[in-house]
Amino acid sequence: MKRVLYGITGLCFLLLLLAAGGCASPARIIGIDSDEALVTVSGIDPADWQRAAEENIRSLLASGTLRRTDGQQPVVMISRIRNYTMMHLESQILTDKIRRAILQSGQAKVSSAVGVGGNIDLAVRRIRAKELDDLFDQSTVQKRGTVIAPNFSLSGAITQQTAYQGRTEESYFLFHMALTDLATGLAVWENTVEILKQGTYPLFY
């Protein structure tokens, strides 16, 4: 009798595995703003990055802060985006979008010599270390004292507040960014993008 029960149990388990495999859908490419895109309550999704970057950069460029009276383009460095949420975040997804938008606007240039993480190109400093290397034609080696220092620093913070009521979870995210004039140390522009997400978990979760 036990063998029969074990056999039935094993068969049922196998059928469940086959059914689960049969329900899987192949991977495909969808738009960030698509209705089919994954939306999580306690996390930040690609659409959230997109919205935060677009709204912050729209505010910055519309403010006129980067426009100089002499017609020259100021230089912006991308500083630290602090993460005060409960998850690991790749803030460079946000800064890359903003960096690209600033360059495309024509209002400013972006420094790759100073900054944080992936916003720095280490080659700027490394090539100048070749000034005494006889392997290189010294007339082609970039000299010290030629790198242009930034006028502004763009920094920010991402914060999260989560509340629960029964099986409903609500997360409130704030993407705050500020532009600092490095000559005076004063903040000359700030903006915050707010995203509120809510979801209800099933009874058996």
PDB file of C-alpha atoms in Angstrom:
ATOM      1  CA  MET A   1       0.000   0.000   0.000  1.00  0.00           C
ATOM      2  CA  LYS A   2       2.887   2.389   0.884  1.00  0.00           C
ATOM      3  CA  ARG A   3       4.527   1.712  -2.491  1.00  0.00           C
ATOM      4  CA  VAL A   4       1.299   2.669  -4.241  1.00  0.00           C
ATOM      5  CA  LEU A   5       1.060   5.908  -2.215  1.00  0.00           C
ATOM      6  CA  TYR A   6       4.699   6.767  -2.895  1.00  0.00           C
ATOM      7  CA  GLY A   7       4.156   6.066  -6.578  1.00  0.00           C
ATOM      8  CA  ILE A   8       1.088   8.301  -6.732  1.00  0.00           C
ATOM      9  CA  THR A   9       2.886  11.072  -4.826  1.00  0.00           C
ATOM     10  CA  GLY A  10       5.896  10.892  -7.133  1.00  0.00           C
ATOM     11  CA  LEU A  11       3.653  10.927 -10.204  1.00  0.00           C
ATOM     12  CA  CYS A  12       1.775  13.978  -8.914  1.00  0.00           C
ATOM     13  CA  PHE A  13       5.053  15.782  -8.219  1.00  0.00           C
ATOM     14  CA  LEU A  14       6.292  15.016 -11.718  1.00  0.00           C
ATOM     15  CA  LEU A  15       3.058  16.274 -13.248  1.00  0.00           C
ATOM     16  CA  LEU A  16       3.346  19.499 -11.254  1.00  0.00           C
ATOM     17  CA  LEU A  17       6.890  20.034 -12.513  1.00  0.00           C
ATOM     18  CA  LEU A  18       5.817  19.412 -16.103  1.00  0.00           C
ATOM     19  CA  ALA A  19       2.880  21.768 -15.712  1.00  0.00           C
ATOM     20  CA  ALA A  20       5.116  24.493 -14.283  1.00  0.00           C
ATOM     21  CA  GLY A  21       7.567  24.064 -17.125  1.00  0.00           C
ATOM     22  CA  GLY A  22       4.781  24.152 -19.658  1.00  0.00           C
ATOM     23  CA  CYS A  23       3.508  27.460 -18.286  1.00  0.00           C
ATOM     24  CA  ALA A  24       6.882  29.208 -18.679  1.00  0.00           C
ATOM     25  CA  SER A  25       7.021  31.857 -21.384  1.00  0.00           C
ATOM     26  CA  PRO A  26      10.107  32.600 -23.512  1.00  0.00           C
ATOM     27  CA  ALA A  27      12.112  35.733 -22.738  1.00  0.00           C
ATOM     28  CA  ARG A  28      11.389  38.731 -24.970  1.00  0.00           C
ATOM     29  CA  ILE A  29      12.138  42.431 -25.194  1.00  0.00           C
ATOM     30  CA  ILE A  30       9.494  44.908 -24.029  1.00  0.00           C
ATOM     31  CA  GLY A  31       9.464  48.673 -23.552  1.00  0.00           C
ATOM     32  CA  ILE A  32      10.337  50.202 -20.196  1.00  0.00           C
ATOM     33  CA  ASP A  33       6.941  51.885 -20.032  1.00  0.00           C
ATOM     34  CA  SER A  34       5.080  48.818 -21.281  1.00  0.00           C
ATOM     35  CA  ASP A  35       2.066  47.587 -19.313  1.00  0.00           C
ATOM     36  CA  GLU A  36       3.807  44.200 -19.304  1.00  0.00           C
ATOM     37  CA  ALA A  37       6.885  45.485 -17.474  1.00  0.00           C
ATOM     38  CA  LEU A  38       7.414  44.063 -13.992  1.00  0.00           C
ATOM     39  CA  VAL A  39       6.302  46.322 -11.164  1.00  0.00           C
ATOM     40  CA  THR A  40       7.473  45.661  -7.621  1.00  0.00           C
ATOM     41  CA  VAL A  41       6.179  47.368  -4.509  1.00  0.00           C
ATOM     42  CA  SER A  42       9.269  47.305  -2.320  1.00  0.00           C
ATOM     43  CA  GLY A  43      11.808  47.764  -5.118  1.00  0.00           C
ATOM     44  CA  ILE A  44      12.793  50.224  -7.828  1.00  0.00           C
ATOM     45  CA  ASP A  45      12.010  49.124 -11.386  1.00  0.00           C
ATOM     46  CA  PRO A  46      13.468  50.309 -14.733  1.00  0.00           C
ATOM     47  CA  ALA A  47      10.447  52.558 -15.266  1.00  0.00           C
ATOM     48  CA  ASP A  48      11.208  54.257 -11.924  1.00  0.00           C
ATOM     49  CA  TRP A  49      14.793  54.997 -13.013  1.00  0.00           C
ATOM     50  CA  GLN A  50      13.489  56.346 -16.306  1.00  0.00           C
ATOM     51  CA  ARG A  51      10.966  58.656 -14.682  1.00  0.00           C
ATOM     52  CA  ALA A  52      13.378  59.899 -12.008  1.00  0.00           C
ATOM     53  CA  ALA A  53      16.086  60.678 -14.567  1.00  0.00           C
ATOM     54  CA  GLU A  54      13.742  62.383 -17.031  1.00  0.00           C
ATOM     55  CA  GLU A  55      11.978  64.568 -14.460  1.00  0.00           C
ATOM     56  CA  ASN A  56      15.179  65.609 -12.690  1.00  0.00           C
ATOM     57  CA  ILE A  57      17.046  66.470 -15.861  1.00  0.00           C
ATOM     58  CA  ARG A  58      14.020  68.307 -17.267  1.00  0.00           C
ATOM     59  CA  SER A  59      13.929  70.438 -14.118  1.00  0.00           C
ATOM     60  CA  LEU A  60      17.691  71.103 -14.223  1.00  0.00           C
ATOM     61  CA  LEU A  61      17.816  72.113 -17.874  1.00  0.00           C
ATOM     62  CA  ALA A  62      14.679  74.261 -17.603  1.00  0.00           C
ATOM     63  CA  SER A  63      16.050  76.113 -14.575  1.00  0.00           C
ATOM     64  CA  GLY A  64      18.712  77.868 -16.664  1.00  0.00           C
ATOM     65  CA  THR A  65      21.293  77.254 -13.926  1.00  0.00           C
ATOM     66  CA  LEU A  66      23.838  75.848 -16.370  1.00  0.00           C
ATOM     67  CA  ARG A  67      23.632  78.811 -18.749  1.00  0.00           C
ATOM     68  CA  ARG A  68      26.561  81.206 -18.352  1.00  0.00           C
ATOM     69  CA  THR A  69      26.515  84.853 -19.354  1.00  0.00           C
ATOM     70  CA  ASP A  70      29.807  84.491 -21.258  1.00  0.00           C
ATOM     71  CA  GLY A  71      28.320  81.823 -23.540  1.00  0.00           C
ATOM     72  CA  GLN A  72      30.813  79.168 -22.391  1.00  0.00           C
ATOM     73  CA  GLN A  73      29.700  75.699 -21.366  1.00  0.00           C
ATOM     74  CA  PRO A  74      30.291  74.948 -17.671  1.00  0.00           C
ATOM     75  CA  VAL A  75      31.705  71.578 -16.603  1.00  0.00           C
ATOM     76  CA  VAL A  76      29.683  69.292 -14.333  1.00  0.00           C
ATOM     77  CA  MET A  77      31.073  66.420 -12.266  1.00  0.00           C
ATOM     78  CA  ILE A  78      28.807  63.541 -11.237  1.00  0.00           C
ATOM     79  CA  SER A  79      29.179  63.091  -7.499  1.00  0.00           C
ATOM     80  CA  ARG A  80      27.755  60.491  -5.128  1.00  0.00           C
ATOM     81  CA  ILE A  81      24.140  59.336  -5.202  1.00  0.00           C
ATOM     82  CA  ARG A  82      23.526  58.088  -1.678  1.00  0.00           C
ATOM     83  CA  ASN A  83      21.263  55.095  -1.185  1.00  0.00           C
ATOM     84  CA  TYR A  84      19.064  55.244   1.910  1.00  0.00           C
ATOM     85  CA  THR A  85      16.698  52.485   0.799  1.00  0.00           C
ATOM     86  CA  MET A  86      16.493  48.893   2.040  1.00  0.00           C
ATOM     87  CA  MET A  87      17.941  47.420  -1.161  1.00  0.00           C
ATOM     88  CA  HIS A  88      21.097  47.376  -3.239  1.00  0.00           C
ATOM     89  CA  LEU A  89      20.794  49.902  -6.050  1.00  0.00           C
ATOM     90  CA  GLU A  90      22.967  50.616  -9.066  1.00  0.00           C
ATOM     91  CA  SER A  91      22.732  54.397  -8.960  1.00  0.00           C
ATOM     92  CA  GLN A  92      24.855  54.611 -12.090  1.00  0.00           C
ATOM     93  CA  ILE A  93      21.718  53.685 -14.064  1.00  0.00           C
ATOM     94  CA  LEU A  94      20.348  57.054 -12.960  1.00  0.00           C
ATOM     95  CA  THR A  95      23.550  59.067 -13.365  1.00  0.00           C
ATOM     96  CA  ASP A  96      24.280  57.634 -16.822  1.00  0.00           C
ATOM     97  CA  LYS A  97      20.910  58.845 -18.084  1.00  0.00           C
ATOM     98  CA  ILE A  98      21.402  62.282 -16.578  1.00  0.00           C
ATOM     99  CA  ARG A  99      24.987  62.525 -17.827  1.00  0.00           C
ATOM    100  CA  ARG A 100      23.895  61.693 -21.376  1.00  0.00           C
ATOM    101  CA  ALA A 101      21.012  64.183 -21.243  1.00  0.00           C
ATOM    102  CA  ILE A 102      23.292  67.022 -20.076  1.00  0.00           C
ATOM    103  CA  LEU A 103      25.719  66.390 -22.933  1.00  0.00           C
ATOM    104  CA  GLN A 104      22.934  66.167 -25.515  1.00  0.00           C
ATOM    105  CA  SER A 105      21.411  69.425 -24.286  1.00  0.00           C
ATOM    106  CA  GLY A 106      24.517  71.400 -25.219  1.00  0.00           C
ATOM    107  CA  GLN A 107      24.206  73.439 -22.006  1.00  0.00           C
ATOM    108  CA  ALA A 108      27.216  71.906 -20.254  1.00  0.00           C
ATOM    109  CA  LYS A 109      30.042  69.424 -20.479  1.00  0.00           C
ATOM    110  CA  VAL A 110      30.576  66.528 -18.063  1.00  0.00           C
ATOM    111  CA  SER A 111      33.905  65.711 -16.431  1.00  0.00           C
ATOM    112  CA  SER A 112      35.302  62.186 -16.669  1.00  0.00           C
ATOM    113  CA  ALA A 113      38.408  63.134 -14.669  1.00  0.00           C
ATOM    114  CA  VAL A 114      36.684  63.482 -11.298  1.00  0.00           C
ATOM    115  CA  GLY A 115      33.566  61.973  -9.852  1.00  0.00           C
ATOM    116  CA  VAL A 116      32.428  58.726  -8.297  1.00  0.00           C
ATOM    117  CA  GLY A 117      32.588  55.103  -9.469  1.00  0.00           C
ATOM    118  CA  GLY A 118      31.848  54.428 -13.106  1.00  0.00           C
ATOM    119  CA  ASN A 119      31.638  58.151 -13.886  1.00  0.00           C
ATOM    120  CA  ILE A 120      35.457  58.390 -13.780  1.00  0.00           C
ATOM    121  CA  ASP A 121      37.713  57.444 -16.676  1.00  0.00           C
ATOM    122  CA  LEU A 122      40.965  56.304 -15.022  1.00  0.00           C
ATOM    123  CA  ALA A 123      42.826  56.752 -18.305  1.00  0.00           C
ATOM    124  CA  VAL A 124      42.868  60.533 -17.745  1.00  0.00           C
ATOM    125  CA  ARG A 125      45.273  60.115 -14.841  1.00  0.00           C
ATOM    126  CA  ARG A 126      47.059  56.977 -16.034  1.00  0.00           C
ATOM    127  CA  ILE A 127      48.202  58.442 -19.344  1.00  0.00           C
ATOM    128  CA  ARG A 128      49.878  61.319 -17.502  1.00  0.00           C
ATOM    129  CA  ALA A 129      51.878  58.774 -15.504  1.00  0.00           C
ATOM    130  CA  LYS A 130      53.684  57.951 -18.771  1.00  0.00           C
ATOM    131  CA  GLU A 131      55.612  61.236 -18.824  1.00  0.00           C
ATOM    132  CA  LEU A 132      58.811  59.455 -17.799  1.00  0.00           C
ATOM    133  CA  ASP A 133      58.160  56.234 -19.736  1.00  0.00           C
ATOM    134  CA  ASP A 134      60.687  55.993 -22.590  1.00  0.00           C
ATOM    135  CA  LEU A 135      58.349  53.593 -24.401  1.00  0.00           C
ATOM    136  CA  PHE A 136      56.189  56.580 -25.406  1.00  0.00           C
ATOM    137  CA  ASP A 137      56.885  59.493 -27.693  1.00  0.00           C
ATOM    138  CA  GLN A 138      56.747  62.226 -25.061  1.00  0.00           C
ATOM    139  CA  SER A 139      55.375  64.763 -27.527  1.00  0.00           C
ATOM    140  CA  THR A 140      52.195  62.657 -27.732  1.00  0.00           C
ATOM    141  CA  VAL A 141      51.748  62.076 -23.995  1.00  0.00           C
ATOM    142  CA  GLN A 142      49.083  64.304 -22.425  1.00  0.00           C
ATOM    143  CA  LYS A 143      50.659  66.747 -20.003  1.00  0.00           C
ATOM    144  CA  ARG A 144      49.757  67.614 -16.443  1.00  0.00           C
ATOM    145  CA  GLY A 145      47.964  70.886 -15.871  1.00  0.00           C
ATOM    146  CA  THR A 146      45.687  70.536 -18.887  1.00  0.00           C
ATOM    147  CA  VAL A 147      42.626  68.839 -17.353  1.00  0.00           C
ATOM    148  CA  ILE A 148      39.693  71.225 -16.913  1.00  0.00           C
ATOM    149  CA  ALA A 149      38.245  71.308 -13.400  1.00  0.00           C
ATOM    150  CA  PRO A 150      34.446  71.223 -12.976  1.00  0.00           C
ATOM    151  CA  ASN A 151      32.350  74.226 -12.078  1.00  0.00           C
ATOM    152  CA  PHE A 152      29.446  72.241 -10.630  1.00  0.00           C
ATOM    153  CA  SER A 153      28.874  68.982  -8.767  1.00  0.00           C
ATOM    154  CA  LEU A 154      25.681  66.967  -9.233  1.00  0.00           C
ATOM    155  CA  SER A 155      24.824  64.806  -6.215  1.00  0.00           C
ATOM    156  CA  GLY A 156      21.751  63.156  -4.805  1.00  0.00           C
ATOM    157  CA  ALA A 157      20.057  60.688  -2.540  1.00  0.00           C
ATOM    158  CA  ILE A 158      17.417  57.995  -2.864  1.00  0.00           C
ATOM    159  CA  THR A 159      15.247  57.386   0.194  1.00  0.00           C
ATOM    160  CA  GLN A 160      12.423  54.988   0.957  1.00  0.00           C
ATOM    161  CA  GLN A 161       9.618  54.811   3.479  1.00  0.00           C
ATOM    162  CA  THR A 162       7.463  51.675   3.677  1.00  0.00           C
ATOM    163  CA  ALA A 163       4.149  51.167   5.442  1.00  0.00           C
ATOM    164  CA  TYR A 164       1.988  48.057   5.900  1.00  0.00           C
ATOM    165  CA  GLN A 165      -1.708  47.610   6.548  1.00  0.00           C
ATOM    166  CA  GLY A 166      -2.828  44.020   6.610  1.00  0.00           C
ATOM    167  CA  ARG A 167      -1.685  42.419   3.353  1.00  0.00           C
ATOM    168  CA  THR A 168      -1.187  45.792   1.658  1.00  0.00           C
ATOM    169  CA  GLU A 169       2.290  47.263   1.329  1.00  0.00           C
ATOM    170  CA  GLU A 170       3.005  50.851   0.334  1.00  0.00           C
ATOM    171  CA  SER A 171       6.458  52.206  -0.528  1.00  0.00           C
ATOM    172  CA  TYR A 172       7.314  55.863  -0.935  1.00  0.00           C
ATOM    173  CA  PHE A 173      10.526  56.611  -2.877  1.00  0.00           C
ATOM    174  CA  LEU A 174      12.193  60.000  -3.220  1.00  0.00           C
ATOM    175  CA  PHE A 175      14.875  60.696  -5.830  1.00  0.00           C
ATOM    176  CA  HIS A 176      16.490  63.942  -4.673  1.00  0.00           C
ATOM    177  CA  MET A 177      19.219  65.669  -6.686  1.00  0.00           C
ATOM    178  CA  ALA A 178      21.160  68.887  -6.131  1.00  0.00           C
ATOM    179  CA  LEU A 179      23.633  70.943  -8.150  1.00  0.00           C
ATOM    180  CA  THR A 180      26.385  72.654  -6.154  1.00  0.00           C
ATOM    181  CA  ASP A 181      28.464  75.598  -7.355  1.00  0.00           C
ATOM    182  CA  LEU A 182      32.004  74.454  -6.511  1.00  0.00           C
ATOM    183  CA  ALA A 183      33.293  78.036  -6.358  1.00  0.00           C
ATOM    184  CA  THR A 184      30.935  79.006  -3.540  1.00  0.00           C
ATOM    185  CA  GLY A 185      29.809  75.665  -2.125  1.00  0.00           C
ATOM    186  CA  LEU A 186      26.199  76.780  -2.488  1.00  0.00           C
ATOM    187  CA  ALA A 187      23.393  74.626  -3.847  1.00  0.00           C
ATOM    188  CA  VAL A 188      22.072  76.409  -6.959  1.00  0.00           C
ATOM    189  CA  TRP A 189      19.411  73.883  -7.985  1.00  0.00           C
ATOM    190  CA  GLU A 190      17.483  71.071  -6.297  1.00  0.00           C
ATOM    191  CA  ASN A 191      14.654  68.795  -7.334  1.00  0.00           C
ATOM    192  CA  THR A 192      12.865  65.753  -5.935  1.00  0.00           C
ATOM    193  CA  VAL A 193      10.942  63.112  -7.853  1.00  0.00           C
ATOM    194  CA  GLU A 194       8.416  61.238  -5.720  1.00  0.00           C
ATOM    195  CA  ILE A 195       7.165  57.750  -6.564  1.00  0.00           C
ATOM    196  CA  LEU A 196       4.461  56.032  -4.496  1.00  0.00           C
ATOM    197  CA  LYS A 197       3.855  52.305  -5.058  1.00  0.00           C
ATOM    198  CA  GLN A 198       1.182  50.092  -3.487  1.00  0.00           C
ATOM    199  CA  GLY A 199       0.309  46.448  -3.758  1.00  0.00           C
ATOM    200  CA  THR A 200      -1.694  43.789  -1.933  1.00  0.00           C
ATOM    201  CA  TYR A 201      -0.229  40.355  -1.359  1.00  0.00           C
ATOM    202  CA  PRO A 202      -2.378  37.231  -1.842  1.00  0.00           C
ATOM    203  CA  LEU A 203      -3.759  35.459   1.208  1.00  0.00           C
ATOM    204  CA  PHE A 204      -1.346  32.532   0.788  1.00  0.00           C
ATOM    205  CA  TYR A 205       2.027  34.136   0.074  1.00  0.00           C
TER     206      TYR A 205
END
